[in-house]
Amino acid sequence: MFKNMFKTSIAIISILILISTIYSATIITLDYFDGNNTKPVEPRGDLGMRGFHEPSPEIRKSELELEKKIIQKDIKKQISKIDSMIENIENNNYESLKKELELQRIDLENDQELDIQRIELEILRMSSEFMKD
């Protein structure tokens, strides 16, 4: 008798869990694939939808600004080293080496500009996303 009641209660609990799972999956699916989502998005505290995985836009913007400054300093150091090498070579007339170093300098300047533009675009993207929220 006790075994039958136990089996019955387990079966009922299993069916209830199955029904609640199907119900919640249906609700989530309808909410996710709702084409005309007219409900306003409610802010969910300080973390919002990001949770703990993605930093806030302000923090990410600060990180990108710092990265931009570090890249600029690094490139300027490399350029100054190349400039000093070019001066030394000019005194000894090593034309081919001079041209090669000048090309490296130009490449570094171009890389610097590209990195700066990439960071600025990332900042703009983040600012526009922040304004949407």
CSV table of C-alpha atoms in Angstrom, one decimal:
chain,number,residue,atom,x,y,z
A,1,MET,CA,0.0,0.0,0.0
A,2,PHE,CA,2.7,2.4,1.0
A,3,LYS,CA,4.7,1.5,-2.2
A,4,ASN,CA,1.7,2.3,-4.4
A,5,MET,CA,1.2,5.7,-2.7
A,6,PHE,CA,4.9,6.5,-3.1
A,7,LYS,CA,4.9,5.6,-6.8
A,8,THR,CA,1.7,7.6,-7.3
A,9,SER,CA,3.1,10.7,-5.6
A,10,ILE,CA,6.3,10.4,-7.6
A,11,ALA,CA,4.3,10.1,-10.8
A,12,ILE,CA,2.2,13.1,-9.9
A,13,ILE,CA,5.2,15.2,-9.0
A,14,SER,CA,6.9,14.2,-12.3
A,15,ILE,CA,3.8,15.1,-14.3
A,16,LEU,CA,3.6,18.5,-12.5
A,17,ILE,CA,7.3,19.2,-13.2
A,18,LEU,CA,6.8,18.3,-16.8
A,19,ILE,CA,3.7,20.5,-17.1
A,20,SER,CA,5.5,23.5,-15.5
A,21,THR,CA,8.5,23.0,-17.7
A,22,ILE,CA,6.4,23.0,-20.8
A,23,TYR,CA,4.4,26.0,-19.6
A,24,SER,CA,7.6,28.0,-18.8
A,25,ALA,CA,9.2,27.0,-22.1
A,26,THR,CA,6.1,28.1,-24.0
A,27,ILE,CA,6.0,31.5,-22.2
A,28,ILE,CA,9.7,32.1,-22.8
A,29,THR,CA,9.4,31.2,-26.4
A,30,LEU,CA,6.4,33.4,-27.1
A,31,ASP,CA,8.1,36.3,-25.3
A,32,TYR,CA,11.3,35.8,-27.2
A,33,PHE,CA,9.8,35.4,-30.7
A,34,ASP,CA,7.1,38.0,-30.2
A,35,GLY,CA,7.5,40.1,-33.4
A,36,ASN,CA,5.6,43.1,-32.2
A,37,ASN,CA,7.1,43.5,-28.8
A,38,THR,CA,5.1,46.4,-27.5
A,39,LYS,CA,6.0,46.0,-23.8
A,40,PRO,CA,8.5,48.6,-22.6
A,41,VAL,CA,11.7,47.1,-21.4
A,42,GLU,CA,11.9,47.5,-17.6
A,43,PRO,CA,15.3,48.4,-16.1
A,44,ARG,CA,16.5,45.6,-13.8
A,45,GLY,CA,18.6,47.4,-11.3
A,46,ASP,CA,22.2,48.5,-11.8
A,47,LEU,CA,23.2,45.4,-13.6
A,48,GLY,CA,20.4,45.4,-16.2
A,49,MET,CA,20.6,42.6,-18.8
A,50,ARG,CA,24.4,42.5,-18.6
A,51,GLY,CA,24.7,40.6,-15.3
A,52,PHE,CA,28.2,39.9,-14.2
A,53,HIS,CA,29.5,39.0,-17.6
A,54,GLU,CA,29.9,42.3,-19.3
A,55,PRO,CA,31.1,45.5,-17.6
A,56,SER,CA,29.0,48.7,-17.8
A,57,PRO,CA,29.5,51.0,-20.8
A,58,GLU,CA,31.2,53.6,-18.6
A,59,ILE,CA,33.8,51.1,-17.4
A,60,ARG,CA,34.4,49.7,-20.8
A,61,LYS,CA,34.8,53.3,-22.2
A,62,SER,CA,37.4,54.0,-19.5
A,63,GLU,CA,39.3,50.8,-20.4
A,64,LEU,CA,39.3,51.7,-24.1
A,65,GLU,CA,40.5,55.2,-23.3
A,66,LEU,CA,43.4,53.7,-21.3
A,67,GLU,CA,44.1,51.2,-24.0
A,68,LYS,CA,44.2,54.1,-26.5
A,69,LYS,CA,46.8,56.0,-24.4
A,70,ILE,CA,48.9,52.9,-23.9
A,71,ILE,CA,48.9,52.2,-27.6
A,72,GLN,CA,49.9,55.8,-28.4
A,73,LYS,CA,52.8,55.7,-26.0
A,74,ASP,CA,54.0,52.4,-27.3
A,75,ILE,CA,53.9,53.5,-30.9
A,76,LYS,CA,55.6,56.8,-30.0
A,77,LYS,CA,58.5,55.0,-28.3
A,78,GLN,CA,58.9,52.7,-31.3
A,79,ILE,CA,58.9,55.7,-33.6
A,80,SER,CA,61.5,57.5,-31.6
A,81,LYS,CA,63.7,54.5,-31.6
A,82,ILE,CA,63.4,54.3,-35.4
A,83,ASP,CA,64.1,58.0,-35.7
A,84,SER,CA,67.3,57.7,-33.7
A,85,MET,CA,68.3,54.7,-35.8
A,86,ILE,CA,67.6,56.7,-39.0
A,87,GLU,CA,69.8,59.6,-37.7
A,88,ASN,CA,72.6,57.1,-37.0
A,89,ILE,CA,72.3,55.6,-40.4
A,90,GLU,CA,72.2,59.0,-42.2
A,91,ASN,CA,75.6,59.7,-40.8
A,92,ASN,CA,77.0,56.5,-42.3
A,93,ASN,CA,75.0,56.6,-45.6
A,94,TYR,CA,73.2,53.3,-45.4
A,95,GLU,CA,70.5,54.2,-47.8
A,96,SER,CA,68.7,50.8,-48.1
A,97,LEU,CA,68.5,50.4,-44.4
A,98,LYS,CA,67.3,53.9,-44.0
A,99,LYS,CA,64.5,53.3,-46.5
A,100,GLU,CA,63.5,50.1,-44.7
A,101,LEU,CA,63.3,51.8,-41.4
A,102,GLU,CA,61.3,54.7,-42.8
A,103,LEU,CA,58.8,52.2,-44.2
A,104,GLN,CA,58.6,50.6,-40.8
A,105,ARG,CA,58.0,54.0,-39.2
A,106,ILE,CA,55.2,54.7,-41.7
A,107,ASP,CA,53.7,51.3,-41.0
A,108,LEU,CA,53.7,51.9,-37.3
A,109,GLU,CA,52.1,55.3,-37.8
A,110,ASN,CA,49.4,53.7,-39.9
A,111,ASP,CA,48.9,51.0,-37.3
A,112,GLN,CA,48.6,53.6,-34.6
A,113,GLU,CA,45.9,55.5,-36.6
A,114,LEU,CA,44.0,52.3,-37.2
A,115,ASP,CA,44.1,51.3,-33.6
A,116,ILE,CA,42.9,54.7,-32.5
A,117,GLN,CA,40.1,54.7,-35.1
A,118,ARG,CA,39.1,51.2,-33.9
A,119,ILE,CA,38.9,52.3,-30.3
A,120,GLU,CA,37.0,55.5,-31.2
A,121,LEU,CA,34.5,53.4,-33.1
A,122,GLU,CA,34.1,51.1,-30.2
A,123,ILE,CA,33.5,54.0,-27.9
A,124,LEU,CA,30.9,55.5,-30.3
A,125,ARG,CA,29.2,52.1,-30.6
A,126,MET,CA,29.0,51.8,-26.8
A,127,SER,CA,27.8,55.3,-26.4
A,128,SER,CA,25.0,54.7,-28.9
A,129,GLU,CA,24.0,51.5,-27.2
A,130,PHE,CA,24.0,53.2,-23.8
A,131,MET,CA,21.7,56.0,-25.2
A,132,LYS,CA,19.3,53.3,-26.5
A,133,ASP,CA,19.0,51.8,-23.1
